[in-house]
PDB file of C-alpha atoms in Angstrom:
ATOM      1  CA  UNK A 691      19.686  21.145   1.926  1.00 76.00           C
ATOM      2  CA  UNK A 692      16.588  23.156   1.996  1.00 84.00           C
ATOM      3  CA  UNK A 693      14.797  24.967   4.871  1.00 89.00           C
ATOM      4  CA  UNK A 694      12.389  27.534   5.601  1.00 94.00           C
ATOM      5  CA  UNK A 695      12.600  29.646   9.083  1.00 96.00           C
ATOM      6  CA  UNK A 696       9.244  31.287  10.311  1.00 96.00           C
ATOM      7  CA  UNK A 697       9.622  33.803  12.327  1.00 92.00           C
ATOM      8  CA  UNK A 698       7.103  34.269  14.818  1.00 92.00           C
ATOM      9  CA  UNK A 699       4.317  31.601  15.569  1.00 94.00           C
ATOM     10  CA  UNK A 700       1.447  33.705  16.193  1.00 96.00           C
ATOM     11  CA  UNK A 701       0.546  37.163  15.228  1.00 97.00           C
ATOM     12  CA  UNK A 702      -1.646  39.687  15.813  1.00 97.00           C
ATOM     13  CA  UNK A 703      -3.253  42.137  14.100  1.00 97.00           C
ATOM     14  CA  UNK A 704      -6.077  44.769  14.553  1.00 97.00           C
ATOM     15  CA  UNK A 705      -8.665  44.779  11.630  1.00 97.00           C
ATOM     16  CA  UNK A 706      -7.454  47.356   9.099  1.00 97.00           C
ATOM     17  CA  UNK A 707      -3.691  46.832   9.723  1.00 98.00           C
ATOM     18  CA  UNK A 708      -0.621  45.640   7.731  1.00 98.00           C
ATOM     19  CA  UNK A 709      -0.818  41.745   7.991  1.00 98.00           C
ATOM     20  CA  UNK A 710       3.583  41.032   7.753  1.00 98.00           C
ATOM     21  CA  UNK A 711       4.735  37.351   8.111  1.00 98.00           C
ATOM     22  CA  UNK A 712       8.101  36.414   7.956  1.00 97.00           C
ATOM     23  CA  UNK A 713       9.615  34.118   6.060  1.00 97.00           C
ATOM     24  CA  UNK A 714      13.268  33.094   5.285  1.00 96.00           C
ATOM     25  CA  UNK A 715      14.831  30.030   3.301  1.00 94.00           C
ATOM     26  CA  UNK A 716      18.113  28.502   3.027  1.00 91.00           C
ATOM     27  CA  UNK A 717      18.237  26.973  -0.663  1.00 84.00           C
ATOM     28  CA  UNK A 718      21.329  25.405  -2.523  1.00 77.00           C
ATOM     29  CA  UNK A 719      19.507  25.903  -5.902  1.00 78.00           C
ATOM     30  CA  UNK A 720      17.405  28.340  -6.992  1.00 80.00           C
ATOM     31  CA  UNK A 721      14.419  28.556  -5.180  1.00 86.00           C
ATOM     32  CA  UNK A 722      10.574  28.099  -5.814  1.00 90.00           C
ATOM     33  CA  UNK A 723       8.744  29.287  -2.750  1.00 93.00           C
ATOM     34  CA  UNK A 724       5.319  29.196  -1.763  1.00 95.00           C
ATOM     35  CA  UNK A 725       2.508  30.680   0.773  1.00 97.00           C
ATOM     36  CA  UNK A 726      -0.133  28.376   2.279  1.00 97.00           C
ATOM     37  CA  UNK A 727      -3.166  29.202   4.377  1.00 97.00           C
ATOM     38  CA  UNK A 728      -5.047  26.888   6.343  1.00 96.00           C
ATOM     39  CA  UNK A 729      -8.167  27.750   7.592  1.00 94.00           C
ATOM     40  CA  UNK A 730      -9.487  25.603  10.854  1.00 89.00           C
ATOM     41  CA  UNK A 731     -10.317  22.013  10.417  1.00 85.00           C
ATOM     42  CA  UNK A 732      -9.825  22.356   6.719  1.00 88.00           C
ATOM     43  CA  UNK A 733      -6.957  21.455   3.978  1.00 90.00           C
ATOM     44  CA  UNK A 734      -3.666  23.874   2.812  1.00 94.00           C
ATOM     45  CA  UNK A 735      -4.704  26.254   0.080  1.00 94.00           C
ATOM     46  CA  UNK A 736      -2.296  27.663  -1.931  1.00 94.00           C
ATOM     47  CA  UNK A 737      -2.222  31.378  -1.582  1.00 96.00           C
ATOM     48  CA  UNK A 738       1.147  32.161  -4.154  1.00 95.00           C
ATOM     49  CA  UNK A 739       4.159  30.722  -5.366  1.00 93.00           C
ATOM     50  CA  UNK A 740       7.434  32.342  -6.312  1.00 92.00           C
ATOM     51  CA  UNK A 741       9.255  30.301  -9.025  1.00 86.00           C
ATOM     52  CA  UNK A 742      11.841  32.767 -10.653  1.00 79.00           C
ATOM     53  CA  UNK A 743       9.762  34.932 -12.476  1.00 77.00           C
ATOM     54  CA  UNK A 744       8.661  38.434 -11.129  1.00 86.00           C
ATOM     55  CA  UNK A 745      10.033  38.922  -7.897  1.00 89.00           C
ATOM     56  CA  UNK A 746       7.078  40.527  -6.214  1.00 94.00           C
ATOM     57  CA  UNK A 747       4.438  37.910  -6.414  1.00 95.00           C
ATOM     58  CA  UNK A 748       0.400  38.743  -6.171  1.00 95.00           C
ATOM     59  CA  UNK A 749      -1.624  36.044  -4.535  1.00 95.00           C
ATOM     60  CA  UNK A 750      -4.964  35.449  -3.482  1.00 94.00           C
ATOM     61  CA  UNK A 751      -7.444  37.564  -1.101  1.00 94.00           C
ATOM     62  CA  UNK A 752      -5.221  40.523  -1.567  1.00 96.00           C
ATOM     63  CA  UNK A 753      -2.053  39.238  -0.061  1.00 97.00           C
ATOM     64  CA  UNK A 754       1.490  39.329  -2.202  1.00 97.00           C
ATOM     65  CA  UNK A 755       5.101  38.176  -1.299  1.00 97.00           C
ATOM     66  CA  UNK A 756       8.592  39.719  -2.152  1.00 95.00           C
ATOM     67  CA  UNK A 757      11.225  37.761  -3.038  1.00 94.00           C
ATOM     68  CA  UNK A 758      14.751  39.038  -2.008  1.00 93.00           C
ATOM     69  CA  UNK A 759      17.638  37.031  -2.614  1.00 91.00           C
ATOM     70  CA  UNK A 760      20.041  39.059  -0.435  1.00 91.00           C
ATOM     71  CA  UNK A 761      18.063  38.840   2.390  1.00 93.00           C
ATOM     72  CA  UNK A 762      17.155  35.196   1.616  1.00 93.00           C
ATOM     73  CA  UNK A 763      13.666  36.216   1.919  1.00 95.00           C
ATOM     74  CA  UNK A 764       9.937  35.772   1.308  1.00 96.00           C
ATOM     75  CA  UNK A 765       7.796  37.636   3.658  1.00 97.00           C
ATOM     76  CA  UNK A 766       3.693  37.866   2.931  1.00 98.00           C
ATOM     77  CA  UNK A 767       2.430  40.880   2.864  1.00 98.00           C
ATOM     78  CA  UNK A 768      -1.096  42.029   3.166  1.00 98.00           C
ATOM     79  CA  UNK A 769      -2.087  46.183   3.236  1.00 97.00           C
ATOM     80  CA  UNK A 770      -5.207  45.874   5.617  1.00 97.00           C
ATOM     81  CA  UNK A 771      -6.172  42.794   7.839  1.00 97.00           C
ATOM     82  CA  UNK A 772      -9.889  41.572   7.628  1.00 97.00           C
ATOM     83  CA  UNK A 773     -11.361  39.255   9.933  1.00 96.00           C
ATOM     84  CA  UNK A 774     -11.823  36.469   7.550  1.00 96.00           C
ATOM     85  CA  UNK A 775      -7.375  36.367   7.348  1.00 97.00           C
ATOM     86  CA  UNK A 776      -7.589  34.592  10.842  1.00 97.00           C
ATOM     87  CA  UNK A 777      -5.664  31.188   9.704  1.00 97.00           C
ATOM     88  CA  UNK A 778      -2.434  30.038   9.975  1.00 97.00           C
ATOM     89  CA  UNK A 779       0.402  30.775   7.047  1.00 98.00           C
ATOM     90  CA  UNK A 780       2.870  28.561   5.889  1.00 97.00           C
ATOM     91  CA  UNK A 781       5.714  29.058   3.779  1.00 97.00           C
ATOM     92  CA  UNK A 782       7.402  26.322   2.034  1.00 95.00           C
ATOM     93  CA  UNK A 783      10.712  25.995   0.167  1.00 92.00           C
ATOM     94  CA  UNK A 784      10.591  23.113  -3.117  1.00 89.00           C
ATOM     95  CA  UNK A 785      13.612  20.477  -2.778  1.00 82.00           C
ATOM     96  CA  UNK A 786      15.902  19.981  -5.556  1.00 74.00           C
ATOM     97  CA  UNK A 787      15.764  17.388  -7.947  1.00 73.00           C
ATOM     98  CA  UNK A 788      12.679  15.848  -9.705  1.00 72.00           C
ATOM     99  CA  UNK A 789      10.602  14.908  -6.748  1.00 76.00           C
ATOM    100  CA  UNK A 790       8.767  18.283  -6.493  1.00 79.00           C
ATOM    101  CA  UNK A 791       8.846  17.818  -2.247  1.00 88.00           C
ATOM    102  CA  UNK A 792       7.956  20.575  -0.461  1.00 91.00           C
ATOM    103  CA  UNK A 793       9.858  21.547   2.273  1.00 92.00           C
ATOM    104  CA  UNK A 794       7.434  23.624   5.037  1.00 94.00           C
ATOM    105  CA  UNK A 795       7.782  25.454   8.002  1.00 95.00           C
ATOM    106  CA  UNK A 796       6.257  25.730  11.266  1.00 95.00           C
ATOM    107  CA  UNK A 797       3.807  27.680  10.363  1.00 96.00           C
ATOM    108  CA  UNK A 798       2.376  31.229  11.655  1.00 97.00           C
ATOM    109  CA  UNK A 799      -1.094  31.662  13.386  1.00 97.00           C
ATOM    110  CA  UNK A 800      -2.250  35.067  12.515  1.00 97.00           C
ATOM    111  CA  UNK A 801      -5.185  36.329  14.944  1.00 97.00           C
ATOM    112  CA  UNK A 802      -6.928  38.967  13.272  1.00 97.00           C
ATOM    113  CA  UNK A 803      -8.938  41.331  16.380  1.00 96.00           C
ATOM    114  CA  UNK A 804     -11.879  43.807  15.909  1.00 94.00           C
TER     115      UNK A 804
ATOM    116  CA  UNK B 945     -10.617  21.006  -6.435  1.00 58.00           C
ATOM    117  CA  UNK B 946      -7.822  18.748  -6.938  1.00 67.00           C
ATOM    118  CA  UNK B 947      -9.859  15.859  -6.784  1.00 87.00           C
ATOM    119  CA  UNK B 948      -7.889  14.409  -4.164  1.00 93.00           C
ATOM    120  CA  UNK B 949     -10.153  12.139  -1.244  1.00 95.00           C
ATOM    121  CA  UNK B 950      -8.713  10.813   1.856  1.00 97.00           C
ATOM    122  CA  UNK B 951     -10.726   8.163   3.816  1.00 96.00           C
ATOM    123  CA  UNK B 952     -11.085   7.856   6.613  1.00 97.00           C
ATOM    124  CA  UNK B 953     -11.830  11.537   8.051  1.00 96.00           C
ATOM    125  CA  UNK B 954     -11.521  10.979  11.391  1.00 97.00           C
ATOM    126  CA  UNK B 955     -10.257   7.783  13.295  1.00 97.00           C
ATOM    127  CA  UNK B 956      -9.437   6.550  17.213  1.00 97.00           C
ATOM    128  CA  UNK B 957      -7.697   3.234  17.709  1.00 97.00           C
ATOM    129  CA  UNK B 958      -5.477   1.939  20.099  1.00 97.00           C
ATOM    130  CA  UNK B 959      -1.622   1.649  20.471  1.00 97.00           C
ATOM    131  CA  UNK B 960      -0.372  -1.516  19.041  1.00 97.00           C
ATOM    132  CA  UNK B 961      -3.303  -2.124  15.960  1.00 96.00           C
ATOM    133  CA  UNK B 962      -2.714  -1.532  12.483  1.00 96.00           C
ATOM    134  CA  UNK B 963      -4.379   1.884  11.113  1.00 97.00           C
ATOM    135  CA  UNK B 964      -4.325   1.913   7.374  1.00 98.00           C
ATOM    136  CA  UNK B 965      -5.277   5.759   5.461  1.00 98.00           C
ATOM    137  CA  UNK B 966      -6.166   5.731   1.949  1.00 98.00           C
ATOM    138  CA  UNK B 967      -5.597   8.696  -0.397  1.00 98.00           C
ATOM    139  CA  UNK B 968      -7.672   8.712  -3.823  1.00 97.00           C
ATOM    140  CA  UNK B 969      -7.134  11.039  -6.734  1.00 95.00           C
ATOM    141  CA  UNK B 970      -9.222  11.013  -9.726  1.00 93.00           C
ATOM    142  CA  UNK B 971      -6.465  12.690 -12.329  1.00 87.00           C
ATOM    143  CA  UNK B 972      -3.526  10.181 -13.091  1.00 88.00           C
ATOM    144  CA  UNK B 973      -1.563  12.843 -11.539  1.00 91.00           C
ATOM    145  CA  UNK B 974       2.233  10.908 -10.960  1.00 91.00           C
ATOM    146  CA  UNK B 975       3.532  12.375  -7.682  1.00 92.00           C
ATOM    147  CA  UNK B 976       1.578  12.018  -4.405  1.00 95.00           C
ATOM    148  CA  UNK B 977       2.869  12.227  -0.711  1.00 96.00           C
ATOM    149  CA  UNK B 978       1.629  12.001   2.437  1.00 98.00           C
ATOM    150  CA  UNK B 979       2.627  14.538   5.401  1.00 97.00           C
ATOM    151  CA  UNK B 980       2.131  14.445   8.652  1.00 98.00           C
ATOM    152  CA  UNK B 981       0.654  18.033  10.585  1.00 97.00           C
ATOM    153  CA  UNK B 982       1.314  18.386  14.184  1.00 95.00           C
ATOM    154  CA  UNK B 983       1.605  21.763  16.931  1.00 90.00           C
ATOM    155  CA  UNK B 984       4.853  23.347  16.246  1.00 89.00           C
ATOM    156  CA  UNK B 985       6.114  21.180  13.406  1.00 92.00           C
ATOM    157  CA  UNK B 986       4.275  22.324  10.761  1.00 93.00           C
ATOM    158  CA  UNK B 987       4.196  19.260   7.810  1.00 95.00           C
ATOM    159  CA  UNK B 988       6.679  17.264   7.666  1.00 96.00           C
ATOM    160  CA  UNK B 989       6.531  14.617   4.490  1.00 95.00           C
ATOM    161  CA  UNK B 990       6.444  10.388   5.568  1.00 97.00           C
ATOM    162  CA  UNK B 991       6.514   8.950   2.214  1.00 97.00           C
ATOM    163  CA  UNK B 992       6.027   9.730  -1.460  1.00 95.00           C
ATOM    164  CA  UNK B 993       5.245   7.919  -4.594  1.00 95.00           C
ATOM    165  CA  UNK B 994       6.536   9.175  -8.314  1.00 91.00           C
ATOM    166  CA  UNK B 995       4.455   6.443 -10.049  1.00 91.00           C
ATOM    167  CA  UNK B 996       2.898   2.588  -9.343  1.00 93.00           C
ATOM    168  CA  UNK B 997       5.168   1.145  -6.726  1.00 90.00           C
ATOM    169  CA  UNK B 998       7.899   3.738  -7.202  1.00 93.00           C
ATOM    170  CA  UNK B 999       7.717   4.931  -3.429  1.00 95.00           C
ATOM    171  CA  UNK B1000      10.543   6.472  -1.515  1.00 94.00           C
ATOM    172  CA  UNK B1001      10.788   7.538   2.316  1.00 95.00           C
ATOM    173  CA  UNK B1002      10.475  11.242   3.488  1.00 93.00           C
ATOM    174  CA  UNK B1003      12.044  12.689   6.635  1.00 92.00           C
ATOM    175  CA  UNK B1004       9.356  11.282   9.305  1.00 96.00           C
ATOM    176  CA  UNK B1005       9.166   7.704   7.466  1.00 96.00           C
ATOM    177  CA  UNK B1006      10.029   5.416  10.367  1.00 96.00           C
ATOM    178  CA  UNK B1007       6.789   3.370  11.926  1.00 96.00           C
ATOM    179  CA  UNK B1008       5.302   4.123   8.606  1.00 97.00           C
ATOM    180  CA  UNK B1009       4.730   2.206   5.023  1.00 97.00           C
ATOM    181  CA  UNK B1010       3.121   2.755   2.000  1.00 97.00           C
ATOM    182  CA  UNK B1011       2.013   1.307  -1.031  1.00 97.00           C
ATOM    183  CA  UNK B1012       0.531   2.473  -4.323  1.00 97.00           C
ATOM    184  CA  UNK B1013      -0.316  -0.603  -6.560  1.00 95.00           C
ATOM    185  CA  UNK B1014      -2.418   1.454  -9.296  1.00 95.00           C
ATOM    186  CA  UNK B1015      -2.088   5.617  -9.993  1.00 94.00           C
ATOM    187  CA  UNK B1016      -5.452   6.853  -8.230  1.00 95.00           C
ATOM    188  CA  UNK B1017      -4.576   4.846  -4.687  1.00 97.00           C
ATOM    189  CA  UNK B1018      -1.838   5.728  -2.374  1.00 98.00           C
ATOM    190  CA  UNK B1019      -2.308   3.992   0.902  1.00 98.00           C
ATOM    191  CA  UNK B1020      -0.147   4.909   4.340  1.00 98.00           C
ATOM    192  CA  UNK B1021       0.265   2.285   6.909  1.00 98.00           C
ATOM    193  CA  UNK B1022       0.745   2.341  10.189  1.00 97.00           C
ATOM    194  CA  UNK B1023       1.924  -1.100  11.064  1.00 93.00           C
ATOM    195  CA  UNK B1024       1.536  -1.020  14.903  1.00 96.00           C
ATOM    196  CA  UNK B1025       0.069   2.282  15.943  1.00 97.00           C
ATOM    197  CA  UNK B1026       1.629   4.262  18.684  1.00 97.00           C
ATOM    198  CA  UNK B1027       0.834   7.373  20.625  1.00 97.00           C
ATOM    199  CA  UNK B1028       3.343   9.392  18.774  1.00 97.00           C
ATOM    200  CA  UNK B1029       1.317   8.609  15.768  1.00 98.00           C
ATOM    201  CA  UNK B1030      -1.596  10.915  16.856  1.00 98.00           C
ATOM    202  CA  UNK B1031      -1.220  13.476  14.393  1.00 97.00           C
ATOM    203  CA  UNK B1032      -3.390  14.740  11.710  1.00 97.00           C
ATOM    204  CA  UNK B1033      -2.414  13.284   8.041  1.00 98.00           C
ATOM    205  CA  UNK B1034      -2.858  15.319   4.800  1.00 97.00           C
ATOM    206  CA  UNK B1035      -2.412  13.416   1.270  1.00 97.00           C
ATOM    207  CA  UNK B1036      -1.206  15.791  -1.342  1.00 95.00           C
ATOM    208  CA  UNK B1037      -0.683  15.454  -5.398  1.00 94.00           C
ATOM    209  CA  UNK B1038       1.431  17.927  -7.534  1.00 89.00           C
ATOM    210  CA  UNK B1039       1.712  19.146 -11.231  1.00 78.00           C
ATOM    211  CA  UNK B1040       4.877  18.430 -12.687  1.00 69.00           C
ATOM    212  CA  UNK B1041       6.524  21.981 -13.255  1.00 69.00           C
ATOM    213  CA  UNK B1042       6.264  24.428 -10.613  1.00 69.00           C
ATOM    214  CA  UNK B1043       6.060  21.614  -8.051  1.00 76.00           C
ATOM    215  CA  UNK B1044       2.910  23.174  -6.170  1.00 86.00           C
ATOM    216  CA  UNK B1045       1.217  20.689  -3.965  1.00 91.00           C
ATOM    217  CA  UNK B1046      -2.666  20.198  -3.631  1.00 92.00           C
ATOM    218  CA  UNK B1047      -4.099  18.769  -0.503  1.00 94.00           C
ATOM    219  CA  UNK B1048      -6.724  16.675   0.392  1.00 94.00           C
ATOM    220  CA  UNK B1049      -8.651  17.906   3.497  1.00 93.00           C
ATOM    221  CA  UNK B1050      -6.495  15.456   5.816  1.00 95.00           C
ATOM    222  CA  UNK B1051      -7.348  12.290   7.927  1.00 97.00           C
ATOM    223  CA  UNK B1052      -7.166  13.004  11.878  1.00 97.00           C
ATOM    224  CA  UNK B1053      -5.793   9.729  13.726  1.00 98.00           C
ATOM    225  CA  UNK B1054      -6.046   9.681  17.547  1.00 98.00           C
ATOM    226  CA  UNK B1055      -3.995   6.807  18.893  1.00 97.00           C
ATOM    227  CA  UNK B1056      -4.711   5.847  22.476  1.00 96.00           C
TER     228      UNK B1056
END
């Protein structure tokens, strides 16, 4: 069966650093994996999606994700933090079959300071 | 905008009445689910429909039903709220292919 593993529930991060959230699956199929942000009191957006293509995937507001299948990875990267990254991150793993479920985990608040 | 609306917003009721959300898409779109959000959990799917009343449980399904008698409507029941229940409820549709899901901007439920 699927999973995804989040390491780390919240993070912080001065303004102007490397924004690094972890992310590892377990997948019996190949995977498609996504990044989620949610933004307070408001709906997931989806920020990129892996889905066997390139394996370093560019997303939205500057952040991009590496797929590595020997390390059963998909961390989210960003280069420099802004204040306006404060949300929390959520990576998510699709189940098999035709039922395009997502399978999600816990989810990472990342605290962005000045 | 996924054209996805979830009604009602916000609700507080009280353990043992029956709380009925209602998801409403506007694009004939075949799969929709409904997840559940809580601290420490992250989502965690009840129920999800692949077409008019073709619905199938998720992992969190018990205490819950649904329903979907025509493509834009996909309604989650909670027969007999309980405490547990207070969670905050997100309705999501996909695209067949990549299997990305699209939210609504969830229901929050407060069971007392």
């Amino acid at each position: 069966a699927q999973s995804v593993t989040q390491l780390g529930s919240h993070v912080s991060v001065s303004e102007g650093a490397l924004v690094l959230l972890r992310c590892n699956y377990s997948s019996s199929v190949p995977p498609y994996l996504f990044w989620y942000v949610q933004y307070p009191n408001q709906g997931l957006q989806l920020l990129l999606k892996y889905t066997s293509a390139a394996t370093l995937v560019k997303g939205i507001n500057g952040f991009e994700a590496e797929f590595k299948k020997s390390e059963t990875s998909f961390h989210l990267t960003k280069p420099s933090a802004h204040m306006s990254d404060a949300a929390e991150y959520f990576c998510a793993v699709r189940e098999g079959g035709a039922t395009n479920k997502l399978i999600f985990g816990t989810g990472t608040l990342l605290a962005v300071q000045p | 905008d996924a054209g996805i609306t979830q009604s009602p917003r916000h609700k507080v009721t009280e353990t043992g009445t029956p709380v009925t959300l209602r998801c409403h898409q506007t694009e004939n779109h075949r799969y929709m689910y409904w997840y559940r959000q809580d601290p420490g959990h992250g989502l965690r799917l009840i129920h999800y429909s692949y077409g008019v009343k073709d619905t199938d449980k998720g992992e969190v399904s018990d205490g819950y039903s649904v329903s979907r008698s025509k493509t834009e409507d996909f309604l989650l029941t909670l027969e007999s709220a309980t405490s547990s229940q207070t969670s905050v409820y997100f309705c999501a549709i996909t695209t067949e292919g990549t299997g990305e899901l699209f939210f609504g901007e969830g229901s929050r439920l407060t069971v007392l």
